[in-house]
Coordinates of C-alpha atoms in Angstrom, one line a residue:
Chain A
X87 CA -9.0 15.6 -23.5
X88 CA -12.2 15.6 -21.5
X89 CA -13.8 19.0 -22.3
X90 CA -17.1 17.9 -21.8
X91 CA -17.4 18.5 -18.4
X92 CA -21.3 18.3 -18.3
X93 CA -21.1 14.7 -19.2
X94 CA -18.7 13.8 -16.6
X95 CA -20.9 15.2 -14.2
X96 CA -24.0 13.6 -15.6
X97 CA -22.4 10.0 -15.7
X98 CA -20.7 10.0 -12.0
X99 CA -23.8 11.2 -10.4
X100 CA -26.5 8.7 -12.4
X101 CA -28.5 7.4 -9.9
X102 CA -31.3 4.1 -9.9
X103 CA -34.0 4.2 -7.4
X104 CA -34.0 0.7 -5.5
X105 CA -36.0 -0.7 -3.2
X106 CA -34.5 -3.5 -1.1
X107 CA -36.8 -6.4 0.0
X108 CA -35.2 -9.4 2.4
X109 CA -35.9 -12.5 0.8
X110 CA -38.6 -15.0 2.1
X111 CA -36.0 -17.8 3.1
X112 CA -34.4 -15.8 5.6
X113 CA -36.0 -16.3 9.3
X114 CA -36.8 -13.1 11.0
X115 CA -37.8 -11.9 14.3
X116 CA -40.3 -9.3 13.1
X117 CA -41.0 -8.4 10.0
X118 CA -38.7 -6.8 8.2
X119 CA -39.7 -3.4 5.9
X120 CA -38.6 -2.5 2.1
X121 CA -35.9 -0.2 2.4
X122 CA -35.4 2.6 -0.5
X123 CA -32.3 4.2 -1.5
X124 CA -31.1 6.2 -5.0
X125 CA -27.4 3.9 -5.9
X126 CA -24.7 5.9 -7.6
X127 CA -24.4 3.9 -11.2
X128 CA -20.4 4.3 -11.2
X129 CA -20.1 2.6 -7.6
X130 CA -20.3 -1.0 -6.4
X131 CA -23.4 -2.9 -4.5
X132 CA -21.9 -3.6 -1.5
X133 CA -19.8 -0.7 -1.4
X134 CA -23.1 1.5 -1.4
X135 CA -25.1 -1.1 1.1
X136 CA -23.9 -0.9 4.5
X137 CA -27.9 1.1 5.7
X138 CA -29.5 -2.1 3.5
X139 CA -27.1 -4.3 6.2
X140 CA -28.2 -1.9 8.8
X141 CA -31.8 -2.0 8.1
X142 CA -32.3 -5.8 8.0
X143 CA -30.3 -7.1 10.3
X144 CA -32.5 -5.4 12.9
X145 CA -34.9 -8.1 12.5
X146 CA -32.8 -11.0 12.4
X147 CA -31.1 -13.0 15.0
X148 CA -27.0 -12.7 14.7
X149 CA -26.9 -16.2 14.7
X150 CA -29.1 -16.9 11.4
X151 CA -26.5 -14.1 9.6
X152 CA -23.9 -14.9 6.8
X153 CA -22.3 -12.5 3.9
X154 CA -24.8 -10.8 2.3
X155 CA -25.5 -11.0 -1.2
X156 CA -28.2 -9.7 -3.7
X157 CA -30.3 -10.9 -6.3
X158 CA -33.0 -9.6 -9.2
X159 CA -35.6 -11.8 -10.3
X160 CA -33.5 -15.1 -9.3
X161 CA -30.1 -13.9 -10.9
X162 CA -27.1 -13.2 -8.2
X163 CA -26.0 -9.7 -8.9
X164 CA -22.4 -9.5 -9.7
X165 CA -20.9 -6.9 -7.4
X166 CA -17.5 -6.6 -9.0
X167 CA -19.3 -5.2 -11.8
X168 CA -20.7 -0.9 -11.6
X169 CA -23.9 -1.1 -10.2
X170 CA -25.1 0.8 -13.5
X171 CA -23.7 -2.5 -15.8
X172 CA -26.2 -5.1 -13.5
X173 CA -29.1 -2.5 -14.2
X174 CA -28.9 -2.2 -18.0
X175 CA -27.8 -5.1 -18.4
X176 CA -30.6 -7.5 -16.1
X177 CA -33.6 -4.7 -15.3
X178 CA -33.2 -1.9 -18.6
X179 CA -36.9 -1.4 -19.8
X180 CA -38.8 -2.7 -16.3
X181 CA -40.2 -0.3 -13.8
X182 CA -38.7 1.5 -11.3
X183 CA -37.5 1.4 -8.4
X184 CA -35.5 -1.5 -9.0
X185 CA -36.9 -4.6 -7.0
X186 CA -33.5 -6.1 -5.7
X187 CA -33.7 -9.0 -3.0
X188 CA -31.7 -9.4 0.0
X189 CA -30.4 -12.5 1.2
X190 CA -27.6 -13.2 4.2
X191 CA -27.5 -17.0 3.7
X192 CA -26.9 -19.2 0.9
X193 CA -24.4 -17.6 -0.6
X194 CA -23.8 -18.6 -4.6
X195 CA -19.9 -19.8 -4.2
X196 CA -20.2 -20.7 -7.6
X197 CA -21.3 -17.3 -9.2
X198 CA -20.6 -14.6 -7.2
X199 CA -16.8 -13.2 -5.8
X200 CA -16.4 -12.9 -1.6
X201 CA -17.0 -9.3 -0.5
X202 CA -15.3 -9.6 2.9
X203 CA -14.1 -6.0 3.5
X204 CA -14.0 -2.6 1.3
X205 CA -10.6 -3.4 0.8
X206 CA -11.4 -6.3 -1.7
X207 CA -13.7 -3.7 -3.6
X208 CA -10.9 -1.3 -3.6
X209 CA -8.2 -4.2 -4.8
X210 CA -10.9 -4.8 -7.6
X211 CA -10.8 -1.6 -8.2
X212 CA -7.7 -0.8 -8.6
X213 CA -6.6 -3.7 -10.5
X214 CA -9.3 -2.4 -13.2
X215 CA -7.8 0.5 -13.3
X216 CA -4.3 -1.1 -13.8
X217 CA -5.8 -3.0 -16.9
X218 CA -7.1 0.1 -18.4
X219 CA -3.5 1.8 -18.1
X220 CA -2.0 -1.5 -19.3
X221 CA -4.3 -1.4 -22.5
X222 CA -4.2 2.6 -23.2
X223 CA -0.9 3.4 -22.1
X224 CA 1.2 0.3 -21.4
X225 CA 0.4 0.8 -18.0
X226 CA 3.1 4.3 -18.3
X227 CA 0.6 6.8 -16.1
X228 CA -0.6 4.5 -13.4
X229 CA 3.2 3.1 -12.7
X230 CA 4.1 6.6 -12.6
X231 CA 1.6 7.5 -10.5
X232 CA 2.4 7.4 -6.4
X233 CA 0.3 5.3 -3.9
X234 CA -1.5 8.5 -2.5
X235 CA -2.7 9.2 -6.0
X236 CA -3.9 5.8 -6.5
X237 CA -5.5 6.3 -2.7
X238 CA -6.7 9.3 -4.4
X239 CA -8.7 7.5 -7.3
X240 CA -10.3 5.3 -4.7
X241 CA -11.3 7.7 -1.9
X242 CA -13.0 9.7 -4.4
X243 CA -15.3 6.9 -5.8
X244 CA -15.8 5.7 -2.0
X245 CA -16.5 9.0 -0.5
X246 CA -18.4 10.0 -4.0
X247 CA -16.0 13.4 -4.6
X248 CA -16.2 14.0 -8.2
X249 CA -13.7 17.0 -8.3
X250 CA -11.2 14.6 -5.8
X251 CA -11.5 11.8 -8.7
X252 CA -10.9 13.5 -11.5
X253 CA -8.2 15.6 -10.5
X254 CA -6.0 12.6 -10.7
X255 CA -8.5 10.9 -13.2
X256 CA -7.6 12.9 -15.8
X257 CA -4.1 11.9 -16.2
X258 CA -5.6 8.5 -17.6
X259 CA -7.3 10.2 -20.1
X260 CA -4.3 11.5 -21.8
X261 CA -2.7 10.6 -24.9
X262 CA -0.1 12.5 -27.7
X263 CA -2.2 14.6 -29.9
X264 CA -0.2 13.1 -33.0
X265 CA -1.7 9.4 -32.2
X266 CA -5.7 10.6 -32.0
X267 CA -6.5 8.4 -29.3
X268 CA -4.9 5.8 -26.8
X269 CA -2.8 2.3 -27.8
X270 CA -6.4 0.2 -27.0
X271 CA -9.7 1.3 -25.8
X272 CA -10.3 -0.7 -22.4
X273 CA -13.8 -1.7 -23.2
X274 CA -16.4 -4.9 -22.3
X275 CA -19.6 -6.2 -24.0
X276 CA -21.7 -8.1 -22.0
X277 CA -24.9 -9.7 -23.1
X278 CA -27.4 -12.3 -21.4
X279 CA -27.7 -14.9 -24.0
X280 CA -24.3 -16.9 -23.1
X281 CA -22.5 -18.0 -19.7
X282 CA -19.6 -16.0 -20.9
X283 CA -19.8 -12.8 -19.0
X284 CA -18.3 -10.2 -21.4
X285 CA -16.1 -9.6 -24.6
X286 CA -12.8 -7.9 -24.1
X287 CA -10.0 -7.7 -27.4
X288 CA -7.8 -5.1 -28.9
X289 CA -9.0 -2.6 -30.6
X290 CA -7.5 0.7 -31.3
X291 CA -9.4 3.9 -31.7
X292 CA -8.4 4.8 -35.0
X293 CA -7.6 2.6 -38.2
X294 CA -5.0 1.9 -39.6
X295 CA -5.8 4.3 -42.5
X296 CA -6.2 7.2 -40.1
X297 CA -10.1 6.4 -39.7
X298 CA -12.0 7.0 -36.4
X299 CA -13.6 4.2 -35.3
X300 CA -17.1 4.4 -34.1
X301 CA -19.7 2.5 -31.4
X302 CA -20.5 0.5 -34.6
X303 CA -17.4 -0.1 -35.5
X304 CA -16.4 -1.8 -32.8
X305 CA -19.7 -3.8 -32.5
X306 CA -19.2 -4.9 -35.8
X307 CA -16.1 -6.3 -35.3
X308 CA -17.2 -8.0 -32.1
X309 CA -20.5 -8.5 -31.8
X310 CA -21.8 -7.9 -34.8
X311 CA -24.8 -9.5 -34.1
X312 CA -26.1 -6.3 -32.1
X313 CA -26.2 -4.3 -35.3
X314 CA -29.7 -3.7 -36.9
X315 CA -29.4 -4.5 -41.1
X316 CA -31.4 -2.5 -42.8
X317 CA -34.7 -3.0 -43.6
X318 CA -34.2 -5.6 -40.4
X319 CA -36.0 -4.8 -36.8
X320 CA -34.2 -3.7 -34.1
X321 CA -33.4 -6.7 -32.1
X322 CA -30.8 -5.6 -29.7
X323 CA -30.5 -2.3 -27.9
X324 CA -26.9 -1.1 -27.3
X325 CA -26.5 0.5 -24.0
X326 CA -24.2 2.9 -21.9
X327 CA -25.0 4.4 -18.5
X328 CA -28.4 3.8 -19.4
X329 CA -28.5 5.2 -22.9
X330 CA -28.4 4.3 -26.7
X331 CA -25.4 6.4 -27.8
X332 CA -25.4 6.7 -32.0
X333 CA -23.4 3.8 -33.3
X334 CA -21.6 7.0 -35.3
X335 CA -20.2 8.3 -32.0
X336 CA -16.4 7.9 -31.6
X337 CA -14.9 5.1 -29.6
X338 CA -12.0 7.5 -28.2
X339 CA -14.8 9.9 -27.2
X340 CA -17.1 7.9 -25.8
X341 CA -13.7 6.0 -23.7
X342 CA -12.6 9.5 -22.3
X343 CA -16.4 10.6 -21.3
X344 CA -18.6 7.2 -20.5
X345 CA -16.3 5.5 -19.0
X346 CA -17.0 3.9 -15.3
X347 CA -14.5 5.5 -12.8
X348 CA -12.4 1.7 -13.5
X349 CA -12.0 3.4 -16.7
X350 CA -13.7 0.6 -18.7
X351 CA -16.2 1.2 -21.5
X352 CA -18.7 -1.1 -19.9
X353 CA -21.2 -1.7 -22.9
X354 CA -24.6 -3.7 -22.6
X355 CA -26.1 -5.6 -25.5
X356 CA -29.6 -6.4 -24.3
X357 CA -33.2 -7.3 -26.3
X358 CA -34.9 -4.5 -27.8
X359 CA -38.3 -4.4 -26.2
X360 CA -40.8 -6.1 -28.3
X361 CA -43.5 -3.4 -28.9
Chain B
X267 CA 5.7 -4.3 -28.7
X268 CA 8.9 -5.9 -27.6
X269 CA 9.8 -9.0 -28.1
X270 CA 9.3 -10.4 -25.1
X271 CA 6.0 -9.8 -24.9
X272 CA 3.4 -12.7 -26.3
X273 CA 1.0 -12.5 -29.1
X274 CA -2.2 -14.4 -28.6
X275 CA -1.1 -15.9 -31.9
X276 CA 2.4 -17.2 -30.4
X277 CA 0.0 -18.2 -27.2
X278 CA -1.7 -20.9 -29.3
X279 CA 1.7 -22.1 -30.6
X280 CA 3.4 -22.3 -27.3
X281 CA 0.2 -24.2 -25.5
X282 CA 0.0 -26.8 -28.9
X283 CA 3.6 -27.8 -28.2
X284 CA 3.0 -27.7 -24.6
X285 CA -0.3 -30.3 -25.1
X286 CA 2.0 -32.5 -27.7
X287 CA 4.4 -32.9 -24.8
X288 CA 1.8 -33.1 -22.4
X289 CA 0.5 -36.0 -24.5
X290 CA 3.5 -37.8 -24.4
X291 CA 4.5 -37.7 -20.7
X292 CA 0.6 -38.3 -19.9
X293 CA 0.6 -35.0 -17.5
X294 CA -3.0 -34.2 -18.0
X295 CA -3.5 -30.9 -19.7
X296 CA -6.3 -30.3 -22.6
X297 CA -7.2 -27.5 -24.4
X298 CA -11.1 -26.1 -23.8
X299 CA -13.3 -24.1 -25.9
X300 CA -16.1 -22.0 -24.7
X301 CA -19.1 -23.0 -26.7
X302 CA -19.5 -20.0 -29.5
X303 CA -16.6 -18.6 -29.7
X304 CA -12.9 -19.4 -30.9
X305 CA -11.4 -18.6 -27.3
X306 CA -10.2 -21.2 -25.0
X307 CA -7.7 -22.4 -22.5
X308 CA -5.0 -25.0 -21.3
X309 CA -7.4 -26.6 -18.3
X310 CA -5.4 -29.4 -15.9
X311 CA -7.1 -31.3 -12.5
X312 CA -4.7 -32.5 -10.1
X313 CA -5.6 -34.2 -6.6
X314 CA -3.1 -33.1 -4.3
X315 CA -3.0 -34.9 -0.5
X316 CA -3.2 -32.4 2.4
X317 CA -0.2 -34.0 3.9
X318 CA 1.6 -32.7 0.8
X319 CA 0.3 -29.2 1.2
X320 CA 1.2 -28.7 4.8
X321 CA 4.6 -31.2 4.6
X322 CA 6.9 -28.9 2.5
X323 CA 7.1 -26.2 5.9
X324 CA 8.7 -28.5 8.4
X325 CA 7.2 -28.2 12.0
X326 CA 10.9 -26.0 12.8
X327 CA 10.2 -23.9 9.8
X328 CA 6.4 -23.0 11.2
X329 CA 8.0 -22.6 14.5
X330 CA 10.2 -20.1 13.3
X331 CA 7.5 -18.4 11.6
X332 CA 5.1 -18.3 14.2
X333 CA 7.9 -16.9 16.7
X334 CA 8.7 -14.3 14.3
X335 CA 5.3 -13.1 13.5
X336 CA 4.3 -13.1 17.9
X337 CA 5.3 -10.1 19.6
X338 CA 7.3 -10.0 21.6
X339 CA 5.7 -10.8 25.2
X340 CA 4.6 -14.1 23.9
X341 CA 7.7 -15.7 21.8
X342 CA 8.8 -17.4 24.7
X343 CA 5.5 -19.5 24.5
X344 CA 5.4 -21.4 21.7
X345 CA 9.0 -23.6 22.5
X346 CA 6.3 -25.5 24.7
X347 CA 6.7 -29.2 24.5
X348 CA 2.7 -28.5 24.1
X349 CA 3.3 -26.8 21.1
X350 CA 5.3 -29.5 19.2
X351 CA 2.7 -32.1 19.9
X352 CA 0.0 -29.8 18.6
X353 CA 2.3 -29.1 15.2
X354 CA 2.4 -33.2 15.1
X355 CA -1.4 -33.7 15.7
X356 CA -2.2 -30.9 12.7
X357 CA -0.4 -32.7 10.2
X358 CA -2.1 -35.9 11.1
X359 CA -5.5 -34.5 10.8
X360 CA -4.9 -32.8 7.8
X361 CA -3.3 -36.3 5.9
X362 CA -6.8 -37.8 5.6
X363 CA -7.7 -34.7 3.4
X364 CA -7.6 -34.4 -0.5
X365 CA -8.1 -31.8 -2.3
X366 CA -8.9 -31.5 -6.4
X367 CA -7.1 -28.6 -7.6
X368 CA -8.1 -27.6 -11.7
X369 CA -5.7 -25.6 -13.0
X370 CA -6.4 -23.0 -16.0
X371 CA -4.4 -21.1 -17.8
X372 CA -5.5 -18.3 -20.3
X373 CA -4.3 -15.2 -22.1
X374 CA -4.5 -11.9 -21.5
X375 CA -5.1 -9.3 -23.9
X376 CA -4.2 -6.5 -21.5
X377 CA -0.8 -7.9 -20.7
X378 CA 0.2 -9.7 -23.1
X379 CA 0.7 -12.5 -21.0
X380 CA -0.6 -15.8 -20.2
X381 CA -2.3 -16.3 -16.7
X382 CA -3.1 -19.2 -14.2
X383 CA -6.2 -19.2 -12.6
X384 CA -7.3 -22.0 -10.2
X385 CA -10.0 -23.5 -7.8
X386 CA -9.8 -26.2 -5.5
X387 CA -12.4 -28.7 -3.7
X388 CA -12.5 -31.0 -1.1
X389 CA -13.8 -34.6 -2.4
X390 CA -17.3 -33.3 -0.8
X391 CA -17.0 -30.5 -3.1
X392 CA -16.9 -27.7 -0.5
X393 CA -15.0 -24.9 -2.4
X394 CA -11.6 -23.3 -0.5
X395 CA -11.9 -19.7 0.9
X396 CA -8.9 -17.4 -0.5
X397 CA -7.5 -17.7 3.5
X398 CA -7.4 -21.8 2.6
X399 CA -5.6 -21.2 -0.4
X400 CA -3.2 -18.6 1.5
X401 CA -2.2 -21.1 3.7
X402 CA -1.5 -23.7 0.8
X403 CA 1.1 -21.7 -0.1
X404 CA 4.4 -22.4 0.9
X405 CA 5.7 -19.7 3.8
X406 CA 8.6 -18.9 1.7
X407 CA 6.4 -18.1 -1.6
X408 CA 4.1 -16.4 0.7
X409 CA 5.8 -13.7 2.2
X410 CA 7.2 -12.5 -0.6
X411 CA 3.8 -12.3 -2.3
X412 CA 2.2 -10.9 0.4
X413 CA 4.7 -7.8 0.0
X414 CA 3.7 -6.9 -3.4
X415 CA 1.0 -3.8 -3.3
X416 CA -1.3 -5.5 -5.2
X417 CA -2.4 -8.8 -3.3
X418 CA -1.4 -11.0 -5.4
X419 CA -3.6 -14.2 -5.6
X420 CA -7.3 -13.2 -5.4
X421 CA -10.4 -14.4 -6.1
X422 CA -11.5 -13.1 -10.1
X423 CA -14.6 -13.7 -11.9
X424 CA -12.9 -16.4 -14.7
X425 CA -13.3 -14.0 -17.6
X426 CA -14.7 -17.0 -20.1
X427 CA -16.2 -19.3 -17.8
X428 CA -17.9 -16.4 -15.7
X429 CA -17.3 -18.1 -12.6
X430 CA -15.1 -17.4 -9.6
X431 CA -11.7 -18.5 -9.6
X432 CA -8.7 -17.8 -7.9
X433 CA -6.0 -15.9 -10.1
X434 CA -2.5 -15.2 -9.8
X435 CA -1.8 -11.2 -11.3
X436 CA -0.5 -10.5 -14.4
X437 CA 1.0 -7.2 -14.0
X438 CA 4.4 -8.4 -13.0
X439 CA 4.8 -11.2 -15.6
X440 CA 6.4 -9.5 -18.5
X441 CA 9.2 -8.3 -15.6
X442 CA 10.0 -11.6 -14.2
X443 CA 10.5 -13.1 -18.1
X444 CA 12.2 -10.8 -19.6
X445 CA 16.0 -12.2 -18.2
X446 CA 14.5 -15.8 -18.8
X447 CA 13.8 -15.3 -22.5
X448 CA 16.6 -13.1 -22.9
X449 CA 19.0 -15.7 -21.3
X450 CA 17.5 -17.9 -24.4
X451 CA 18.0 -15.7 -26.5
X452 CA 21.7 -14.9 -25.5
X453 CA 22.1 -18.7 -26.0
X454 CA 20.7 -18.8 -29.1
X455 CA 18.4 -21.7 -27.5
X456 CA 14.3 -22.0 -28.3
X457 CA 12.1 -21.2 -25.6
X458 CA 8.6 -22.3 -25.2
X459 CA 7.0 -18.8 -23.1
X460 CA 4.4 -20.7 -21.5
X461 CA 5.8 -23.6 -20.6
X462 CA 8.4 -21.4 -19.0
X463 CA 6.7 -19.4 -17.3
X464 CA 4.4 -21.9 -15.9
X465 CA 7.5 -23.6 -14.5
X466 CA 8.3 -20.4 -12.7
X467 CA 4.4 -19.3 -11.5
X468 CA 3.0 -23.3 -11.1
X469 CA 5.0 -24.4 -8.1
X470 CA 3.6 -21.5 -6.0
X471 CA 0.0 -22.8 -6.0
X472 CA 1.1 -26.1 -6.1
X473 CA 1.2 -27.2 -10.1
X474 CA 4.5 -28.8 -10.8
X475 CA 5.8 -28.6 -14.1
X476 CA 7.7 -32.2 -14.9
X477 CA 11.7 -31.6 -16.1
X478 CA 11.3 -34.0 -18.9
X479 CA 9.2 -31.0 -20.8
X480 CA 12.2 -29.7 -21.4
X481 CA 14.1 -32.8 -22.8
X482 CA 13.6 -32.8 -26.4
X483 CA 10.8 -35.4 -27.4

């Protein structure tokens, strides 16, 4: 079980220092100022954005106002992914504060999900969740679980109570000692290089032969691409909450501790920096 | 696992037969691959009429809806001659509509199951909000839907295409085919799961699965 309790801490309160600019195409009365503010890594864009809403629409006219939606350096930022996965995964290796650009028209039908309400970020939420049960427990502890407890999950990543969250939390990490880890580890790759947004398959935390598997285990049966051969130079870095975990660290581990609150292992392939 | 859970392996199967028939009966489906990787997906486009969409409700049956969901100061109101001629002029209006609906259906991993995801157009390519889709859905279909917890078509990122789509959850799909597949197996009778199932999720959004699949060809 989650002993660690320092890395728990660490990884819900990661924060990225942001500065918020409108964009140029949006008409405003006056002009409108940056606007900082330090976003959680676990949480969701527009669950963390309503002072960014705040800020900017004091300079427009109600009238020239649609959904808002975000945007770094021309990509749409994908709010149903943890703000923490759109920062390794589109900004790792630039400076900070991250340079993300408002807009309130426009919106990309094509590449980005409706954000009407919290309740949509909470049913996104949830339904992650859900699919992490499904994959390490057959979906056992979440059907068990009552709808205050699932209320529970969500209030504590909305209101940002880490003690609230993984009081209930930790009844998803559990698994029978004698199996060494859960059925499947709920995990995704995502990488840049291809319209496909991430790589999701079985894979169990131990081998058939009783072997852990490892961070390079699994990216060798995946992606194995991302590994560096040796004598080879590092092309891809392989990223978690903003770090390069060692490829000899354990999958079951590494599920149970750097997992987002959705209880995915959200992993980022991205280009090693070429210095 | 039990057995009436699907494999992706017994996915592949049940979606080749489904395309051989397919192929026969000219219905329309293909199978897709994303570029790069072995994954893909049964894909169909249909063009459904408005008139069809809102026609299945007769004008009684909205009635009775709308009078159910008023409260209860205002029921009276809407057995207005008015209110009939309104219903009329709706249906009208909506008739010179078509939409494109594309139809996808892919497996899960998580669940073991298959699962329909779906967008729709108008022929000027304006995309349908989730309310538009809502009210696609027949009342019947909709209220039970709307009961489960978990809303139960929303819009998902399409998790090979990347794009948004509408998607119908998974979570309750192994429950709903268990008695089917067991009835076949009780029979002693061969059961394609997808086709099956599609039978019993399509007509919800609108994707109607022919009877003559089921006639051996």
């Amino acid at each position: 079980m989650a002993d660690d309790k320092d890395v728990l801490r660490d990884v819900w309160f990661g924060r990225i220092p942001t500065c918020f600019t409108l964009s140029q195409d949006e008409a405003t009365e006056r002009e409108a100022e940056p606007y900082y503010l330090l976003l959680p890594r676990v949480s969701y864009l527009t669950l963390v954005t309503d002072k960014v809403k705040k800020h900017f629409l004091k300079a427009m006219r109600t009238e020239d106002v649609e959904e808002m939606w975000f945007e770094y350096e021309g990509t749409p930022l994908k709010w149903h992914n943890p703000i923490g996965v759109l920062f390794d995964l589109h900004a790792s290796n630039t400076v900070l504060p991250w340079s993300i650009t408002v807009h309130f028209k426009n919106f990309p039908d094509s590449d980005l999900l409706h954000c009407p309400s919290n309740s949509v970020i909470e049913a996104h939420f949830m339904s992650s969740i859900k699919e992490a049960d499904a994959l390490k427990h057959k979906g056992q502890v979440v059907n068990d679980m009552q709808k205050k407890d699932h209320k529970q999950l969500w209030m504590g990543l909305q209101n940002d109570k880490f003690d609230q969250f993984w009081a209930m939390n930790r009844k998803l990490m559990e698994y029978p000692t004698e199996e060494g880890g859960f059925r499947y580890i709920p995990f995704r790759i995502y990488q840049t290089t291809s319209d496909r947004p991430f790589i999701q398959k079985l894979f169990r935390p131990v081998s058939p032969e009783g072997n852990t598997h490892t961070l390079g285990d699994l990216l060798k049966a995946m992606y194995p691409d991302a590994l560096t051969n040796d004598g080879e130079q590092k092309r891809y870095q392989v990223v978690i909450h903003g770090i390069e975990p060692l490829l000899e660290t354990p999958l079951q581990w590494l599920s149970e501790h750097l997992s987002h609150p959705d209880n995915f292992l959200h992993i980022c392939v991205i280009p090693a920096p070429s210095d | 696992m039990s057995c009436f859970a699907l494999d992706e392996e017994r996915f592949r199967l049940c979606c080749r037969l489904l395309l051989q028939r397919s192929d026969q009966l000219r219905d329309g489906w293909s199978w897709n691959v994303v570029q790069g990787s072995e994954e893909g997906y049964l894909k169909k486009t249909v063009l459904r009429s408005d008139s069809e969409l809102h026609a299945t409700p007769t004008a009684e049956e909205q009635q009775r809806e709308q009078s159910a969901a008023a409260p209860e100061g205002i029921r009276g109101h809407s057995e207005d001659d008015d209110d009939e001629d309104d219903g009329a002029c709706t249906v009208l209006e909506s008739s010179r509509q078509a939409l494109q609906y594309e139809y996808h259906v892919l497996y899960s991993c998580s669940y073991n199951t298959p699962v329909l995801y779906f967008r729709a157009f108008t022929l000027e390519g304006r995309s349908l909000s989730l309310e538009e889709v809502w009210s696609s859905v027949h009342p019947n279909f909709r209220l039970r839907l709307q009961e489960s917890p978990l809303d139960t078509i929303t819009q998902q990122e399409h998790p090979l295409l990347g794009q948004p789509f509408f998607m119908l959850h998974p979570c309750k799909t192994e429950e709903f085919m268990k008695p089917l597949l067991q009835a076949a197996v009780d029979q002693n009778r061969p059961v394609n799961y997808v086709l099956s199932w599609l039978s019993v999720v399509g007509p919800v959004v609108g994707l109607h699965v022919p009877l003559q699949y089921c006639e051996t060809g």
